[in-house]
Short mmCIF file of C-alpha atoms in Angstrom, two decimals:
data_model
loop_
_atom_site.label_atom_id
_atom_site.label_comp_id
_atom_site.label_asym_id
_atom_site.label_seq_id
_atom_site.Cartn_x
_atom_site.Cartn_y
_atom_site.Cartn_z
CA UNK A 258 -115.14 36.36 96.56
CA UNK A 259 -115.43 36.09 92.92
CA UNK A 260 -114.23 39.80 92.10
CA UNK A 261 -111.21 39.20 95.11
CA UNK A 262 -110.45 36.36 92.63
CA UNK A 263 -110.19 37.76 89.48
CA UNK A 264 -108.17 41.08 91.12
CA UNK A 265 -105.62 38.82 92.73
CA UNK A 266 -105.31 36.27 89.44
CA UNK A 267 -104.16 39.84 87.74
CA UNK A 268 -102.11 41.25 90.14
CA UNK A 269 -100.53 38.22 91.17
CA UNK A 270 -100.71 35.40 88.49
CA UNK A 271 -100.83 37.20 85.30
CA UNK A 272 -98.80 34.55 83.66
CA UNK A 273 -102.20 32.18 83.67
CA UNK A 274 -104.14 35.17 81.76
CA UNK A 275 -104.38 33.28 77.64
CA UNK A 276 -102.46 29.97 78.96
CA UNK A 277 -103.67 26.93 79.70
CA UNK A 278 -102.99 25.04 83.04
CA UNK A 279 -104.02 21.87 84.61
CA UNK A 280 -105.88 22.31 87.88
CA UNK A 281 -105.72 19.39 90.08
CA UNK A 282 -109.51 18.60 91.72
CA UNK A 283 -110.21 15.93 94.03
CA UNK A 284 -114.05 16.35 94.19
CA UNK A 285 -113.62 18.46 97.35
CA UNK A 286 -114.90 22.02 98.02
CA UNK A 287 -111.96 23.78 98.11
CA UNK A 288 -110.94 22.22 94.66
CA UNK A 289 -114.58 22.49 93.28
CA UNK A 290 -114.62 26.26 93.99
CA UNK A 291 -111.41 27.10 92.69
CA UNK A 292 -112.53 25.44 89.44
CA UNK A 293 -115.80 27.28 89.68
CA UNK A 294 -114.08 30.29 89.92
CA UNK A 295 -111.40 29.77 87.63
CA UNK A 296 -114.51 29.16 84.88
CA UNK A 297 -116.02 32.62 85.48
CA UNK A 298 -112.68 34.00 85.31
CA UNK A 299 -112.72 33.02 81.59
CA UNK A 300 -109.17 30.91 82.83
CA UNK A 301 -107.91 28.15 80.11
CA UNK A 302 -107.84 25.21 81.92
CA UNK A 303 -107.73 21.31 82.08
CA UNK A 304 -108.82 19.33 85.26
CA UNK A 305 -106.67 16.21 86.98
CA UNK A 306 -108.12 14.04 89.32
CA UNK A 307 -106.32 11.23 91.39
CA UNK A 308 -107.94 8.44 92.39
CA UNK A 309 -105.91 5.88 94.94
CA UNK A 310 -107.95 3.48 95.24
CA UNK A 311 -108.18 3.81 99.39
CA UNK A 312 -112.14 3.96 99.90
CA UNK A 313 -113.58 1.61 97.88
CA UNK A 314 -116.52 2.64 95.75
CA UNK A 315 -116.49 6.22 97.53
CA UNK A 316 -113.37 6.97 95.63
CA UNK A 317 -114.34 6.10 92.38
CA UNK A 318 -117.65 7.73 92.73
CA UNK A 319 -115.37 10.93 93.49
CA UNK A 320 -113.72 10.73 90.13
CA UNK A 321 -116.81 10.14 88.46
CA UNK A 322 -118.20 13.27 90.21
CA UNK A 323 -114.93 15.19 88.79
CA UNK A 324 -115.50 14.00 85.12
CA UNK A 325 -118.79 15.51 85.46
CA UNK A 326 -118.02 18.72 86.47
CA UNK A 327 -115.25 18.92 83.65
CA UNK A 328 -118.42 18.04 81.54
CA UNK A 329 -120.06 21.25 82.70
CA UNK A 330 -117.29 23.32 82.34
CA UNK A 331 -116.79 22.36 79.07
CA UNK A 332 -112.69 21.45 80.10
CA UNK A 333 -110.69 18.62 79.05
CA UNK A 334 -110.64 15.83 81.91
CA UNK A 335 -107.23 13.67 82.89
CA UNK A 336 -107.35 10.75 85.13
CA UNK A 337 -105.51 7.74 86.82
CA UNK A 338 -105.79 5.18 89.18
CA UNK A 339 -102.89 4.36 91.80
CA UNK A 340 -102.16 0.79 93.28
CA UNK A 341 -101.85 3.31 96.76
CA UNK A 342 -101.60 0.28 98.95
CA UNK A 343 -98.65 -1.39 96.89
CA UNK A 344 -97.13 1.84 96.87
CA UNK A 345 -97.15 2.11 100.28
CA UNK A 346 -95.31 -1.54 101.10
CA UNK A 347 -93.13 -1.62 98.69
CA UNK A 348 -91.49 2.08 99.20
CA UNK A 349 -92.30 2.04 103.26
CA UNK A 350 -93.75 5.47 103.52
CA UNK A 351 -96.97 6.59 104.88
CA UNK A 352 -100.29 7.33 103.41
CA UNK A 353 -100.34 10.92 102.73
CA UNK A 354 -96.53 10.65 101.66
CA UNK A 355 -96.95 8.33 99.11
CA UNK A 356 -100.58 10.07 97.96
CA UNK A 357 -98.48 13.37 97.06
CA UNK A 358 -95.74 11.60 95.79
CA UNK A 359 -98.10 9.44 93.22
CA UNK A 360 -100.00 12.66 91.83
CA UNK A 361 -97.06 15.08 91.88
CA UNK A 362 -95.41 12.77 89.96
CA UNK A 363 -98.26 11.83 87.45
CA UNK A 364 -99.31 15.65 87.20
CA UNK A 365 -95.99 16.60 86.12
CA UNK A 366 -96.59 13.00 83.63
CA UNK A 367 -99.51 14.84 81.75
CA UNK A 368 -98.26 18.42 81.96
CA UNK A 369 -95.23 16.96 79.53
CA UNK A 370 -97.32 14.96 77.30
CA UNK A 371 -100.08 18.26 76.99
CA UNK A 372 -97.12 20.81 76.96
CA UNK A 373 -98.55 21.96 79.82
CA UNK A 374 -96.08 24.53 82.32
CA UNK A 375 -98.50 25.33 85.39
CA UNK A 376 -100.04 23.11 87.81
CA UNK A 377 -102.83 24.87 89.70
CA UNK A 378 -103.88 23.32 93.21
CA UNK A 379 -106.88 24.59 95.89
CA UNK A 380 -104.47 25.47 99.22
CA UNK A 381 -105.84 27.76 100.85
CA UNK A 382 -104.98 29.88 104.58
CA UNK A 383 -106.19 27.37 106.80
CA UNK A 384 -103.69 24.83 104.82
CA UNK A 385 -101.18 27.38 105.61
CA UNK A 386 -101.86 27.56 109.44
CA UNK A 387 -101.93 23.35 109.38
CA UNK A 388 -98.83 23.52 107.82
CA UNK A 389 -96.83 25.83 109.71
CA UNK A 390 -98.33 24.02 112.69
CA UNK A 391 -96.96 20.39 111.72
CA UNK A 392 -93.57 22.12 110.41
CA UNK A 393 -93.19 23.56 114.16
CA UNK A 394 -93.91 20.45 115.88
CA UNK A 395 -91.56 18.57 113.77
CA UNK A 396 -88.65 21.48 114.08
CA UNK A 397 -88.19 23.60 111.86
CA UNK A 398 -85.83 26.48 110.89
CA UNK A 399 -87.63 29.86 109.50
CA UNK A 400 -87.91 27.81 106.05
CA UNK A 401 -91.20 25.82 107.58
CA UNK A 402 -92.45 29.30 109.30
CA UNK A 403 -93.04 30.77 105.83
CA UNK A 404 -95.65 28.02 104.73
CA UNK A 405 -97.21 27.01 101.18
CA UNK A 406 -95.28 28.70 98.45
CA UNK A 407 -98.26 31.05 96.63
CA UNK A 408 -96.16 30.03 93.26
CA UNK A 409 -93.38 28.44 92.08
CA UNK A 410 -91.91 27.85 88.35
CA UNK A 411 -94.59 24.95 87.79
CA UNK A 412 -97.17 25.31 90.62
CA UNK A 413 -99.83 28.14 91.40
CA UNK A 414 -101.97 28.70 94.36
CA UNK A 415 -104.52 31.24 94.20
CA UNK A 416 -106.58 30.41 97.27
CA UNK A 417 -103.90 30.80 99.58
CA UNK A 418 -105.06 34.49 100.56
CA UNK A 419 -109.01 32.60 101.15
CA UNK A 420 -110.19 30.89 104.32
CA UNK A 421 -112.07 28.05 104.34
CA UNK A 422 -115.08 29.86 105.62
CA UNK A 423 -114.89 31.87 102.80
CA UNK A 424 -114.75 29.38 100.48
CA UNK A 425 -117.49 27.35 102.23
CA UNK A 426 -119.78 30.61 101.78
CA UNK A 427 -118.97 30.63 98.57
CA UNK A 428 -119.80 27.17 97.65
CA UNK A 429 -123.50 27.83 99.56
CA UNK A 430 -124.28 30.99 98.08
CA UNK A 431 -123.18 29.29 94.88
CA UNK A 432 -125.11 26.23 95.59
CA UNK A 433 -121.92 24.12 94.36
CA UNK A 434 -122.15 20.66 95.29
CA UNK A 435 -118.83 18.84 96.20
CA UNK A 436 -117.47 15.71 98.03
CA UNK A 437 -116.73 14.97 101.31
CA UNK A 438 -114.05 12.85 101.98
CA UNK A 439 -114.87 11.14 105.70
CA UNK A 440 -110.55 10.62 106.42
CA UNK A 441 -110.56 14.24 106.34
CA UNK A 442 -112.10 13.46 109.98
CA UNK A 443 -109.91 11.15 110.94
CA UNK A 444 -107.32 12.48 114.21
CA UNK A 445 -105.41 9.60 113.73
CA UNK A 446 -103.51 11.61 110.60
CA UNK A 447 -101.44 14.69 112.46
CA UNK A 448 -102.86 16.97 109.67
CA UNK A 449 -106.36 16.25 110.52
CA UNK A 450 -105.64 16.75 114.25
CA UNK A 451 -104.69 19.92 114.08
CA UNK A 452 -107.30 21.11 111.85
CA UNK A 453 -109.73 19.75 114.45
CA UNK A 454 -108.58 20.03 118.11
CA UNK A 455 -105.64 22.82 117.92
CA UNK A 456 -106.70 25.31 115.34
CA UNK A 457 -110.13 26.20 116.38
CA UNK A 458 -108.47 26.49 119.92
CA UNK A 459 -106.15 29.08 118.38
CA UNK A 460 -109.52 30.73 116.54
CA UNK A 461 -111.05 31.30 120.06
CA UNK A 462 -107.89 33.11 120.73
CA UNK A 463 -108.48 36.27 118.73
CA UNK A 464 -111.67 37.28 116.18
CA UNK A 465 -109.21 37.71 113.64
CA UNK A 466 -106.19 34.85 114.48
CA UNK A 467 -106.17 33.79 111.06
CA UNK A 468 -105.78 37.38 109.24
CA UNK A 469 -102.83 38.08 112.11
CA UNK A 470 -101.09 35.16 111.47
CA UNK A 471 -100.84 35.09 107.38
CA UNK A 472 -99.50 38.78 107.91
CA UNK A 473 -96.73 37.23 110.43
CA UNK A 474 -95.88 35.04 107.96
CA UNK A 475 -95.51 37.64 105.83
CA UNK A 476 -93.08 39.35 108.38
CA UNK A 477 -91.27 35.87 108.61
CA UNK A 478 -90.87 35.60 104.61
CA UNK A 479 -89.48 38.61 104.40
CA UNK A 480 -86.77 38.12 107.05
CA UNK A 481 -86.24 35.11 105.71
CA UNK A 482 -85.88 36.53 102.08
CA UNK A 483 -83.19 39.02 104.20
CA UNK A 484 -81.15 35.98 105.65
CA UNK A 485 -81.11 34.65 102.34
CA UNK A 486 -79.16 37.68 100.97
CA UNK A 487 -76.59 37.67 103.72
CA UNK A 488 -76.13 33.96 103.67
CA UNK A 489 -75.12 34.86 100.09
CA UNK A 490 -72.97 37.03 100.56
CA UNK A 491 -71.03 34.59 103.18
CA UNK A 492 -71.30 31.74 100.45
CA UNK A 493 -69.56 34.42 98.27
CA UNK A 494 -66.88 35.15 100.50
CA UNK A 495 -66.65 31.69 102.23
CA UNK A 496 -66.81 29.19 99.49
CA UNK A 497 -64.47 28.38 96.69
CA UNK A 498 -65.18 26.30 93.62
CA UNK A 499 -63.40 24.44 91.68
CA UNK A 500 -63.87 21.80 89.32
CA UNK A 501 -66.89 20.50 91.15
CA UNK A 502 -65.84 20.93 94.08
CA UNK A 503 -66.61 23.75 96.45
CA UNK A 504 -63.78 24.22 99.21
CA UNK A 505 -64.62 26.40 102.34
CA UNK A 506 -62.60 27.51 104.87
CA UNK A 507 -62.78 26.45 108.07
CA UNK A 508 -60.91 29.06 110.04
CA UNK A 509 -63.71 31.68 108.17
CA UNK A 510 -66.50 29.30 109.33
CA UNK A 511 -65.40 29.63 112.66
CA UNK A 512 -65.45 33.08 113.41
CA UNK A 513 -68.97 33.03 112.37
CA UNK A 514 -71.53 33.71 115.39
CA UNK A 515 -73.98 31.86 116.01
CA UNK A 516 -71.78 29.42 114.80
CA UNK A 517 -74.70 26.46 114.94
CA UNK A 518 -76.98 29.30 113.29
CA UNK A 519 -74.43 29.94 110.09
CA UNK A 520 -73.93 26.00 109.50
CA UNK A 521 -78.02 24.91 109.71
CA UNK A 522 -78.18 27.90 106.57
CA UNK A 523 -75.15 27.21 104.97
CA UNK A 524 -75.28 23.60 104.37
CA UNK A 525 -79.37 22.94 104.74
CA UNK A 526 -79.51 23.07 101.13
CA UNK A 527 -77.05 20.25 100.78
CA UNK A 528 -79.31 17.91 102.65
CA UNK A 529 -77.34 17.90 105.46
CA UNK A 530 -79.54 16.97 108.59
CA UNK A 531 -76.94 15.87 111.19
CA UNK A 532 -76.11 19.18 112.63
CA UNK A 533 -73.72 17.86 115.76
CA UNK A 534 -71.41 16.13 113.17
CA UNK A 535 -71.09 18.97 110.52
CA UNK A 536 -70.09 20.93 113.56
CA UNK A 537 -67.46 18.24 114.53
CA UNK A 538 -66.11 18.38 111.55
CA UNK A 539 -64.77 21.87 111.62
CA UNK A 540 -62.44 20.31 113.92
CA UNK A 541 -61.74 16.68 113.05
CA UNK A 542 -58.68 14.71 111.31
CA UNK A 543 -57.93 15.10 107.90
CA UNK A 544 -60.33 12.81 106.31
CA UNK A 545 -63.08 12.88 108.18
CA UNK A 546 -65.75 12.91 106.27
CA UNK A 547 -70.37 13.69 106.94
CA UNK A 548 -72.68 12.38 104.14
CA UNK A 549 -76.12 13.29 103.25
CA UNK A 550 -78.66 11.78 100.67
CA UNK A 551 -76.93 14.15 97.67
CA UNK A 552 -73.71 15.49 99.19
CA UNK A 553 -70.51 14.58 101.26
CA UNK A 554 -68.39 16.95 102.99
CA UNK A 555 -64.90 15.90 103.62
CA UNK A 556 -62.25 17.40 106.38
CA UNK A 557 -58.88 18.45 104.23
CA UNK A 558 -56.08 19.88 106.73
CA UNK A 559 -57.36 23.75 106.99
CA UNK A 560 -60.51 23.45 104.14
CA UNK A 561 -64.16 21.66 104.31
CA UNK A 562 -64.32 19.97 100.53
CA UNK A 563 -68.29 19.74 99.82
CA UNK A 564 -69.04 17.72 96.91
CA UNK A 565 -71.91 16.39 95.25
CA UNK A 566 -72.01 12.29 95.59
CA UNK A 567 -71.69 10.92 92.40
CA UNK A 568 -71.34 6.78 91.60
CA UNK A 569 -67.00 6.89 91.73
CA UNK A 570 -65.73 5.55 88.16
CA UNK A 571 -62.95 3.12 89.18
CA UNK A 572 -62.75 0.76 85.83
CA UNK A 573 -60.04 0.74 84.02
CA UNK A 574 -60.22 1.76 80.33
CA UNK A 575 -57.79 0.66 77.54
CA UNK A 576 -56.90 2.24 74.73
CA UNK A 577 -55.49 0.47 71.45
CA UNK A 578 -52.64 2.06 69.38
CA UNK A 579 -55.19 3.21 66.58
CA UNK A 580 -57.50 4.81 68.60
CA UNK A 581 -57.14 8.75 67.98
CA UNK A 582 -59.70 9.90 70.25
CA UNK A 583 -61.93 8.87 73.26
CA UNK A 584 -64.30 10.69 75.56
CA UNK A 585 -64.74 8.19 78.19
CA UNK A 586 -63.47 8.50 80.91
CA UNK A 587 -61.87 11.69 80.18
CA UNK A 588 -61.97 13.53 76.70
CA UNK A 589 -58.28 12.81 75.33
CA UNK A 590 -56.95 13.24 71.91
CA UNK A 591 -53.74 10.96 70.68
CA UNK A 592 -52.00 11.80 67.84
CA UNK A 593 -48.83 11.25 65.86
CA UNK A 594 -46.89 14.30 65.38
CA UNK A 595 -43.16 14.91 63.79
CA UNK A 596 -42.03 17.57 66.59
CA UNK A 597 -42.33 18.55 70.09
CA UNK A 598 -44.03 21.73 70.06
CA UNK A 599 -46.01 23.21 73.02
CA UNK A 600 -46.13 21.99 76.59
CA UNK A 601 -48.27 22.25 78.94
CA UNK A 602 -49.88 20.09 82.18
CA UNK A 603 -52.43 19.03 79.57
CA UNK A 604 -50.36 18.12 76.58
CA UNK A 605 -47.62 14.93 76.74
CA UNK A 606 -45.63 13.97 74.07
CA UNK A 607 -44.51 10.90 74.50
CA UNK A 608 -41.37 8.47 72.41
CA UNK A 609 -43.94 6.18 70.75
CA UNK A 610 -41.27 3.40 70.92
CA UNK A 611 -41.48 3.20 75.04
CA UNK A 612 -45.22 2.84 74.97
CA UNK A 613 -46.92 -1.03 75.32
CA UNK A 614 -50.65 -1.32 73.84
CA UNK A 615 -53.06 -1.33 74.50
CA UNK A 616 -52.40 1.39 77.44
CA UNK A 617 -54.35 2.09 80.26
CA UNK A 618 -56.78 4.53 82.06
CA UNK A 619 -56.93 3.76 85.72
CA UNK A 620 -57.31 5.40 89.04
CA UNK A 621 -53.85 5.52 91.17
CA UNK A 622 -53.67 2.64 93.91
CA UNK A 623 -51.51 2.29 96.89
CA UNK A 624 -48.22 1.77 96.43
CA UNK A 625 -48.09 3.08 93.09
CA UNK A 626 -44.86 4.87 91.87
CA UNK A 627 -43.48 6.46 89.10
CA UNK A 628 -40.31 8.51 88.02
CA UNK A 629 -41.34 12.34 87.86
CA UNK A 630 -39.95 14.04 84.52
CA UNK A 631 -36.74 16.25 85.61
CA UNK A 632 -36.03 14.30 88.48
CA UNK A 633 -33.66 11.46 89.47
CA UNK A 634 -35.21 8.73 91.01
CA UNK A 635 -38.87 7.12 92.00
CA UNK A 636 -41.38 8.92 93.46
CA UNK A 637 -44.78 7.18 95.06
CA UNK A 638 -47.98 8.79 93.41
CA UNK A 639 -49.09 9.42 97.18
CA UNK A 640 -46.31 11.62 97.73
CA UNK A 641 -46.66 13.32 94.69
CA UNK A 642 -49.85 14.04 95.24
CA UNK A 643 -49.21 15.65 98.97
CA UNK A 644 -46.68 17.42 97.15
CA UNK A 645 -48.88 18.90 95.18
CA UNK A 646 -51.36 19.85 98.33
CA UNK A 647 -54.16 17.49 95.86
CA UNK A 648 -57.24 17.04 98.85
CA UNK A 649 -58.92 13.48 98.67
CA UNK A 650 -61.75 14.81 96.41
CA UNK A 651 -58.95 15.37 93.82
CA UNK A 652 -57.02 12.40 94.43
CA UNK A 653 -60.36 10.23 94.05
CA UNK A 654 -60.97 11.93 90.65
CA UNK A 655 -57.16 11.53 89.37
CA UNK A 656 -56.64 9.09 86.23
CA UNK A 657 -53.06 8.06 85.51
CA UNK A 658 -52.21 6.92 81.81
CA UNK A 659 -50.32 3.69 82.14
CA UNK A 660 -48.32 1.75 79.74
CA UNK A 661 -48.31 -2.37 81.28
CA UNK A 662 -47.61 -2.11 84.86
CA UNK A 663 -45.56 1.64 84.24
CA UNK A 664 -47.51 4.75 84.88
CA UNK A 665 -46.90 7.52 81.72
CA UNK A 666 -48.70 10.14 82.80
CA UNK A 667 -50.33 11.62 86.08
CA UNK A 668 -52.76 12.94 83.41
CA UNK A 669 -52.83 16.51 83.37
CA UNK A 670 -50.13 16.82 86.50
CA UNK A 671 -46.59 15.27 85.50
CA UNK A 672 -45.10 12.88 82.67
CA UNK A 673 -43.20 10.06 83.90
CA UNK A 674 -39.40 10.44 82.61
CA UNK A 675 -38.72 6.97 81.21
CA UNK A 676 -41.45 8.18 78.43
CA UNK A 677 -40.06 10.87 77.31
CA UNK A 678 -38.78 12.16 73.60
CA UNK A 679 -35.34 12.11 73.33
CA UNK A 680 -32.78 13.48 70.51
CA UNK A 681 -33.00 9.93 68.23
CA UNK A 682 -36.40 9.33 68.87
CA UNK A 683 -38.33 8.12 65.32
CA UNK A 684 -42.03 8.31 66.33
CA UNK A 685 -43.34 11.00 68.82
CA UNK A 686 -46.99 10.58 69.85
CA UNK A 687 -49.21 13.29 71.17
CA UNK A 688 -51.75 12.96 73.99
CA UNK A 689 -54.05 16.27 74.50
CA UNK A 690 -56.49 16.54 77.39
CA UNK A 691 -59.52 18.27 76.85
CA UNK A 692 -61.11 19.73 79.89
#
């Protein structure tokens, strides 16, 4: 196993040849061997143990049995305790949820302080087959089929290509001592079930189940590597963006088959989870509108308007008559200038004599009005906007540059005429947006 070891570290994780990661053990055999065999590798390592607290004295006689066997090794040793059971109430999540959510997150804590880039960890093919089993019998799309990433920008998993028989041999041939952790018997956990009344059922099935099934999830990653191109290629066709905002067309959606099919891979990565309503929405009412955790997608006449949920700014900001810049909540620059010389939807020069300080930055509300340069007459900002064909993203984002209760400037869309520089004007000020 040794010699499989050190071929596949150098065919496959050549980046951890000279350069030192962390390898997270918890006393158990598959994380004793890979440290084992990381050591007669000549790897550069550090070990990280976890201890939460959940078995009394068993647990902390785990980490002592880690510290010991960094002792051996000769490698430096990181460890913490977690308040697991506090954890657990206060953020209402299960056990093994809130166990990978208090290492990741402390692993990635000493990896910054030790300018450390690669977390090691001991999955290994059985993990793979558990996984892919609880992923199935949750639902999945061909994302859970493809199981435990081998590596990722910060993570490395050499094992994954090792059984746990194998590694078990290893560790008796080896005569490694290691610790058994007695939940890992427990069939109340779904993890544990599987690994002890469904997979050996699926062993029986075939000598060789396990080999067959990592190379169909080989097959599967690879078609799944394939949908990801031409899912691409339809988000490149499909999708529009524009300042922050990424505008799809529904009528293109549509013609899509299988529709259901297109919309689980084009909007999974948005966190979207509520498949029946994302499908309504293709056709619902103008502002209609499906939220996930990190995203909304809003219903604009003909277009879908996906945008990333950000807190909405609605303050108002005021700005005296010496102020000559600001960057909050918009980067504009004010200036006194002598002539009117360029225009554009992003410069306003305005007769400084009109203007009441301080003005003010706010965002339009109904009933708001104001009188459109080169027209006669009022016009309300709603109707300008629909005018302009602005879709409620847009309209949220809009400031308007007022002066008392007298809107100046639809900033960056249209100057309001009662503003505006005229032949005996004395003072002419200058308001540039920045975008």
């Amino acid at each position: 196993m040794l010699a499989k070891f050190k071929k596949h570290i150098k065919r496959k994780f050549p980046e951890l040849v000279g350069k030192p990661f962390l390898l997270a053990c918890s006393g158990g055999v598959d994380s004793i061997v890979l440290a084992h065999l990381c050591h007669h590798t000549e790897l550069d390592f550090a070990i990280g143990h976890c201890n939460f607290q959940l078995r009394g004295e068993e647990s902390d006689i785990d980490e002592i049995f880690v510290k010991d066997l960094a002792f051996e090794l000769s490698k430096s040793f990181f460890s913490t305790r977690f308040e697991t059971m506090d954890y657990i109430a206060k953020n209402k999540v299960s056990v093994q949820l809130a166990a990978r959510e208090l290492r990741y997150q402390w692993f990635a804590e000493v990896m910054q302080e030790n300018h450390i880039e690669i977390l090691m960890t001991a999955h290994q093919a059985d993990d793979n087959l558990e996984t892919f089993m609880i992923n199935l019998s949750r639902g999945t799309g061909i994302d859970g089929l493809t199981g435990i990433p081998e590596k990722t920008d910060t993570v490395a998993r050499p094992l994954l290509p090792f059984t746990r028989s194998q590694i078990l041999e290893y560790a008796k041939v080896e005569n490694l001592a290691w610790r058994e952790d007695n939940s890992n018997s427990d069939t109340k956990y779904l993890r544990n079930k599987i690994r002890h009344e469904i997979v050996p059922k699926l062993k029986e099935l075939h000598p060789t189940f396990l080999e067959n099934f990592k190379n169909t999830q080989q097959y599967i990653t690879g078609t799944s590597k394939l949908a990801v191109l031409y899912i691409d290629q339809i988000r490149k066709t499909v999708f529009q963006r524009e300042d922050g905002i990424i505008r799809i067309s529904v009528a293109s959606v549509l013609k899509l088959e299988p529709l259901d099919a297109h919309l689980f891979a084009l909007f999974k990565g948005y966190g979207f989870t509520e498949w029946n309503d994302v499908k309504s929405l293709l056709t619902a009412m103008s502002g209609k509108e499906v939220r996930s955790k990190t995203h909304r997608m809003v219903k604009d006449r003909d277009f879908l308007l996906l945008a990333e949920i950000k807190e909405e700014n609605t303050k108002d900001y005021y700005i005296s008559n010496d102020v000559g810049e600001i960057h909050t909540p918009i980067h504009l620059r004010i200036s006194q200038v002598l002539h009117v010389k360029e225009t554009s939807k992003n410069v306003l020069y305005v007769a400084k004599e009109t203007l009441k300080y301080p003005l003010t930055l706010r965002k339009w509300q109904k009933g708001d009005y104001f009188y459109p340069l080169g027209m006669k007459g009022k016009k309300k900002v709603s109707k300008f906007f629909k005018d302009e064909k602005m879709d409620s993203i847009s309209k949220e984002k809009q400031w308007l540059l007022c002066s008392g209760d007298a809107i100046v400037w639809v900033v960056g869309k249209r100057a309001d005429e009662r503003f505006k520089v005229v032949d005996n004007t004395c003072e002419i000020v200058k308001f540039e947006l920045n975008t």
